[in-house]
Amino acid sequence: MKKWYTSSGNNSDVVMSTRIRLARNLHEYPFPARLDQKGETQVCEKVRDALFGGNSHMKDEFAYIKMDSLSETEAVALAEKHLISPEFASERAGRALILNKDESVSIMLCEEDHVRIQVMAPGLDMEGAYETADKIDTLLDSALGFAFDENLGYLTQCPTNLGTGMRASVMLHLPALTACGQIGKLASTVSKLGLTIRGSYGEGSETKGDFYQLSNQVTLGISEKAAMDNLKSITMQLVERERNLRKEMIGSAQIQDKIFRAYGVLKYSRVLSSAEFMELISLVRLGACEKLLDISQENISEVISAAQPASLILAKGENAETQQRDISRAELVRTKLG
Amino acid sequence: MKKWYTSSGNNSDVVMSTRIRLARNLHEYPFPARLDQKGETQVCEKVRDALFGGNSHMKDEFAYIKMDSLSETEAVALAEKHLISPEFASERAGRALILNKDESVSIMLCEEDHVRIQVMAPGLDMEGAYETADKIDTLLDSALGFAFDENLGYLTQCPTNLGTGMRASVMLHLPALTACGQIGKLASTVSKLGLTIRGSYGEGSETKGDFYQLSNQVTLGISEKAAMDNLKSITMQLVERERNLRKEMIGSAQIQDKIFRAYGVLKYSRVLSSAEFMELISLVRLGACEKLLDISQENISEVISAAQPASLILAKGENAETQQRDISRAELVRTKLG
């Protein structure tokens, strides 16, 4: 089964993916922070049954995974693919994950909220991702009854999610804006517009290889549509700026040299750290988007996903030390990269 | 016509080439430092006529080149290939060069001495190179009469060449000894044995890419054979030490990584300086000798020769600036390197 992240979509030279996340809570249970073990089990099973109950199509499409059945490595590998939050991977007891086959839909149960519906789509596709999330939301709401207040909207454990409970985000590849030192200024500009830009693994994560996450911050007093339109409009402005800068840069022999050297090193290195890999693959992705290198974006996305530390360990079936992992990464990259 | 330096020879994993140089002077003329223009012309033409006179085979085999007919770039390109000395390239008036087709024999006229017969051979081949040099020496001596003293031997302008007038040298590739920081110690050891080790472009030249020249220093009170045997024996000791160290190093993932990355960069870079090229090609040569890379030594020698600054300018037919030359070098290397 082809995973969602091995496809490309609209504007995917700059927008790698779109994500819609809805935070929901069952009205009859306390928030996860105050929920006991029994309550957690009930919440998880109620959501599972609401989704699967009498619906064989859903059962075929989705897997129900008790998080404590996973090893830490398996859980971290899911976080590396952005299917769950890093925090959800580290505390697995009492939690469950519902995941569809192409991994575009993942529902975390008993994360910060009872239910976190997350839908990913390649490229810029806010409407597509939202539509899927909305369907699941409607289905679960009608069966379970989500905590909702006429004035406040959806009730969430953390007040920053109150209202729509929606976080829409896009994963951006901004090598040109980064090279020109414009990210700092950008961050302060977008924050005035109700958005935040940060490293690709969300809150507190470091930027790796010029990949960023841009997301809406405001969930109260704004409709889902307005929030998405705002994010989309600013995203498209960034896309244009990034494209223009790329066009300016790409003619330079020095930039071309950096791109081709990055490709040469990825195709030949025998030891490759995660940080260096991200830096080089970013250059290669820039080269591929600008047609200097004949490599598909899908191939690059697949390699990025497979080269992350936990995914590598899983693929090799061993709990490798960093040194061995860096050797495995080099081997994987030179084999898989087009 | 295949050039001598695109062949490989005995022990050429470590010994890239052997050179024999004989310094000779015509007894009836003052040394070049005290020779006027007319005298220079006479010396050059006398040697030419002695070599070519009535010998059509020699005429076909050798070219007579008046150095002032060459541009500076053309002359420097000859020095880059070790066919003439850098000093001979920079002062061309009154001087001439006799060069055979495969460029293994070059005779500098009116360099520091009237005649400098130089014979190069791939790999370690002191006898072969000496035999050829000796034949030319005998032929010229019988026709011209070289300045010779019963007690001192051949008379030369600089007293350091008095006696045999012979400088035997080998060009060594010592990446492992260099990496292990042993060159300094080596230099002081061989100097006690009457030898000197230095950068690949001889006296005062910087080491580039782990390539060194090892040569005999003593010309007085020692026969040609004894000097060559001494050089050969010490060379073989270095060869063994270098080989043993290479065997120890080559299993390391870090060393393999360095070698393959060097190859990756040479195959993909778009801008390549001379210094970086020499550093990387040295690693690639190590990898090729140790069978990590399937590239012939001949191919590497050819690329090294063609990638030198003046040779590059000649090939492109333009007096390129450094930046353009670095672009041309990258292009040449990725096209020609196997």
GROMACS .gro file of N, CA and C in nm, chain B residues 208-266:
model
  177
  546LYS      N    1   5.100   1.829  -0.240
  546LYS     CA    2   4.961   1.837  -0.284
  546LYS      C    3   4.903   1.697  -0.286
  547GLY      N    4   4.800   1.676  -0.211
  547GLY     CA    5   4.729   1.549  -0.218
  547GLY      C    6   4.814   1.427  -0.189
  548ASP      N    7   4.903   1.436  -0.094
  548ASP     CA    8   4.982   1.319  -0.050
  548ASP      C    9   5.076   1.265  -0.157
  549PHE      N   10   5.112   1.348  -0.254
  549PHE     CA   11   5.208   1.305  -0.356
  549PHE      C   12   5.344   1.365  -0.324
  550TYR      N   13   5.448   1.282  -0.326
  550TYR     CA   14   5.581   1.325  -0.285
  550TYR      C   15   5.685   1.280  -0.388
  551GLN      N   16   5.796   1.354  -0.386
  551GLN     CA   17   5.909   1.314  -0.470
  551GLN      C   18   6.023   1.274  -0.377
  552LEU      N   19   6.074   1.153  -0.398
  552LEU     CA   20   6.189   1.106  -0.320
  552LEU      C   21   6.307   1.095  -0.414
  553SER      N   22   6.420   1.160  -0.380
  553SER     CA   23   6.532   1.157  -0.474
  553SER      C   24   6.666   1.146  -0.403
  554ASN      N   25   6.765   1.102  -0.479
  554ASN     CA   26   6.901   1.094  -0.422
  554ASN      C   27   6.961   1.233  -0.416
  555GLN      N   28   7.039   1.259  -0.312
  555GLN     CA   29   7.104   1.389  -0.296
  555GLN      C   30   7.252   1.383  -0.336
  556VAL      N   31   7.312   1.265  -0.322
  556VAL     CA   32   7.457   1.254  -0.337
  556VAL      C   33   7.492   1.217  -0.481
  557THR      N   34   7.581   1.296  -0.540
  557THR     CA   35   7.623   1.268  -0.678
  557THR      C   36   7.774   1.247  -0.687
  558LEU      N   37   7.840   1.274  -0.578
  558LEU     CA   38   7.986   1.269  -0.579
  558LEU      C   39   8.033   1.150  -0.495
  559GLY      N   40   8.128   1.072  -0.553
  559GLY     CA   41   8.184   0.960  -0.478
  559GLY      C   42   8.090   0.841  -0.469
  560ILE      N   43   7.998   0.835  -0.558
  560ILE     CA   44   7.905   0.722  -0.560
  560ILE      C   45   7.874   0.693  -0.707
  561SER      N   46   7.864   0.565  -0.741
  561SER     CA   47   7.833   0.533  -0.880
  561SER      C   48   7.684   0.551  -0.905
  562GLU      N   49   7.649   0.562  -1.032
  562GLU     CA   50   7.506   0.573  -1.066
  562GLU      C   51   7.432   0.453  -1.009
  563LYS      N   52   7.491   0.336  -1.028
  563LYS     CA   53   7.423   0.213  -0.985
  563LYS      C   54   7.401   0.214  -0.833
  564ALA      N   55   7.504   0.251  -0.760
  564ALA     CA   56   7.492   0.252  -0.613
  564ALA      C   57   7.385   0.352  -0.568
  565ALA      N   58   7.381   0.468  -0.633
  565ALA     CA   59   7.281   0.569  -0.597
  565ALA      C   60   7.140   0.518  -0.625
  566MET      N   61   7.125   0.451  -0.740
  566MET     CA   62   6.993   0.399  -0.776
  566MET      C   63   6.952   0.284  -0.685
  567ASP      N   64   7.048   0.197  -0.652
  567ASP     CA   65   7.017   0.085  -0.563
  567ASP      C   66   6.972   0.135  -0.427
  568ASN      N   67   7.042   0.237  -0.379
  568ASN     CA   68   7.005   0.297  -0.250
  568ASN      C   69   6.862   0.352  -0.254
  569LEU      N   70   6.834   0.431  -0.358
  569LEU     CA   71   6.701   0.490  -0.372
  569LEU      C   72   6.594   0.381  -0.384
  570LYS      N   73   6.627   0.281  -0.463
  570LYS     CA   74   6.530   0.174  -0.488
  570LYS      C   75   6.500   0.098  -0.360
  571SER      N   76   6.604   0.068  -0.286
  571SER     CA   77   6.587  -0.009  -0.164
  571SER      C   78   6.503   0.068  -0.060
  572ILE      N   79   6.532   0.196  -0.046
  572ILE     CA   80   6.453   0.275   0.050
  572ILE      C   81   6.310   0.293   0.000
  573THR      N   82   6.296   0.310  -0.131
  573THR     CA   83   6.162   0.320  -0.189
  573THR      C   84   6.081   0.195  -0.156
  574MET      N   85   6.142   0.078  -0.173
  574MET     CA   86   6.067  -0.046  -0.147
  574MET      C   87   6.029  -0.059   0.001
  575GLN      N   88   6.115  -0.006   0.089
  575GLN     CA   89   6.078  -0.007   0.231
  575GLN      C   90   5.956   0.083   0.256
  576LEU      N   91   5.957   0.199   0.193
  576LEU     CA   92   5.841   0.289   0.207
  576LEU      C   93   5.716   0.226   0.148
  577VAL      N   94   5.734   0.160   0.035
  577VAL     CA   95   5.621   0.094  -0.030
  577VAL      C   96   5.558  -0.006   0.067
  578GLU      N   97   5.642  -0.085   0.132
  578GLU     CA   98   5.589  -0.185   0.226
  578GLU      C   99   5.517  -0.119   0.343
  579ARG      N  100   5.578  -0.015   0.398
  579ARG     CA  101   5.516   0.054   0.511
  579ARG      C  102   5.383   0.117   0.471
  580GLU      N  103   5.384   0.180   0.355
  580GLU     CA  104   5.259   0.242   0.308
  580GLU      C  105   5.152   0.134   0.287
  581ARG      N  106   5.190   0.023   0.226
  581ARG     CA  107   5.092  -0.084   0.200
  581ARG      C  108   5.035  -0.141   0.330
  582ASN      N  109   5.122  -0.163   0.428
  582ASN     CA  110   5.074  -0.218   0.555
  582ASN      C  111   4.977  -0.122   0.623
  583LEU      N  112   5.014   0.006   0.622
  583LEU     CA  113   4.925   0.105   0.684
  583LEU      C  114   4.792   0.113   0.609
  584ARG      N  115   4.798   0.106   0.477
  584ARG     CA  116   4.673   0.110   0.399
  584ARG      C  117   4.583  -0.007   0.439
  585LYS      N  118   4.644  -0.124   0.452
  585LYS     CA  119   4.564  -0.243   0.490
  585LYS      C  120   4.497  -0.221   0.624
  586GLU      N  121   4.570  -0.160   0.719
  586GLU     CA  122   4.511  -0.134   0.851
  586GLU      C  123   4.396  -0.035   0.842
  587MET      N  124   4.417   0.070   0.760
  587MET     CA  125   4.319   0.178   0.754
  587MET      C  126   4.191   0.140   0.680
  588ILE      N  127   4.208   0.061   0.575
  588ILE     CA  128   4.103   0.053   0.474
  588ILE      C  129   3.976  -0.017   0.522
  589GLY      N  130   3.987  -0.092   0.630
  589GLY     CA  131   3.868  -0.157   0.684
  589GLY      C  132   3.775  -0.061   0.757
  590SER      N  133   3.828   0.054   0.795
  590SER     CA  134   3.749   0.148   0.874
  590SER      C  135   3.638   0.214   0.793
  591ALA      N  136   3.519   0.216   0.852
  591ALA     CA  137   3.405   0.277   0.783
  591ALA      C  138   3.432   0.425   0.757
  592GLN      N  139   3.506   0.490   0.849
  592GLN     CA  140   3.533   0.634   0.832
  592GLN      C  141   3.622   0.659   0.710
  593ILE      N  142   3.723   0.574   0.694
  593ILE     CA  143   3.813   0.591   0.579
  593ILE      C  144   3.738   0.560   0.449
  594GLN      N  145   3.661   0.453   0.451
  594GLN     CA  146   3.583   0.420   0.331
  594GLN      C  147   3.488   0.534   0.297
  595ASP      N  148   3.428   0.589   0.402
  595ASP     CA  149   3.336   0.701   0.383
  595ASP      C  150   3.409   0.818   0.316
  596LYS      N  151   3.529   0.850   0.366
  596LYS     CA  152   3.606   0.961   0.309
  596LYS      C  153   3.636   0.935   0.161
  597ILE      N  154   3.674   0.810   0.132
  597ILE     CA  155   3.710   0.774  -0.006
  597ILE      C  156   3.588   0.787  -0.099
  598PHE      N  157   3.478   0.729  -0.058
  598PHE     CA  158   3.360   0.732  -0.145
  598PHE      C  159   3.303   0.874  -0.158
  599ARG      N  160   3.307   0.950  -0.048
  599ARG     CA  161   3.261   1.089  -0.058
  599ARG      C  162   3.348   1.167  -0.155
  600ALA      N  163   3.480   1.143  -0.148
  600ALA     CA  164   3.571   1.211  -0.240
  600ALA      C  165   3.530   1.180  -0.383
  601TYR      N  166   3.500   1.052  -0.409
  601TYR     CA  167   3.458   1.014  -0.544
  601TYR      C  168   3.327   1.083  -0.580
  602GLY      N  169   3.232   1.083  -0.485
  602GLY     CA  170   3.102   1.147  -0.509
  602GLY      C  171   3.117   1.294  -0.543
  603VAL      N  172   3.203   1.363  -0.470
  603VAL     CA  173   3.223   1.506  -0.496
  603VAL      C  174   3.291   1.526  -0.631
  604LEU      N  175   3.392   1.445  -0.661
  604LEU     CA  176   3.460   1.461  -0.792
  604LEU      C  177   3.364   1.433  -0.907
   0.00000   0.00000   0.00000
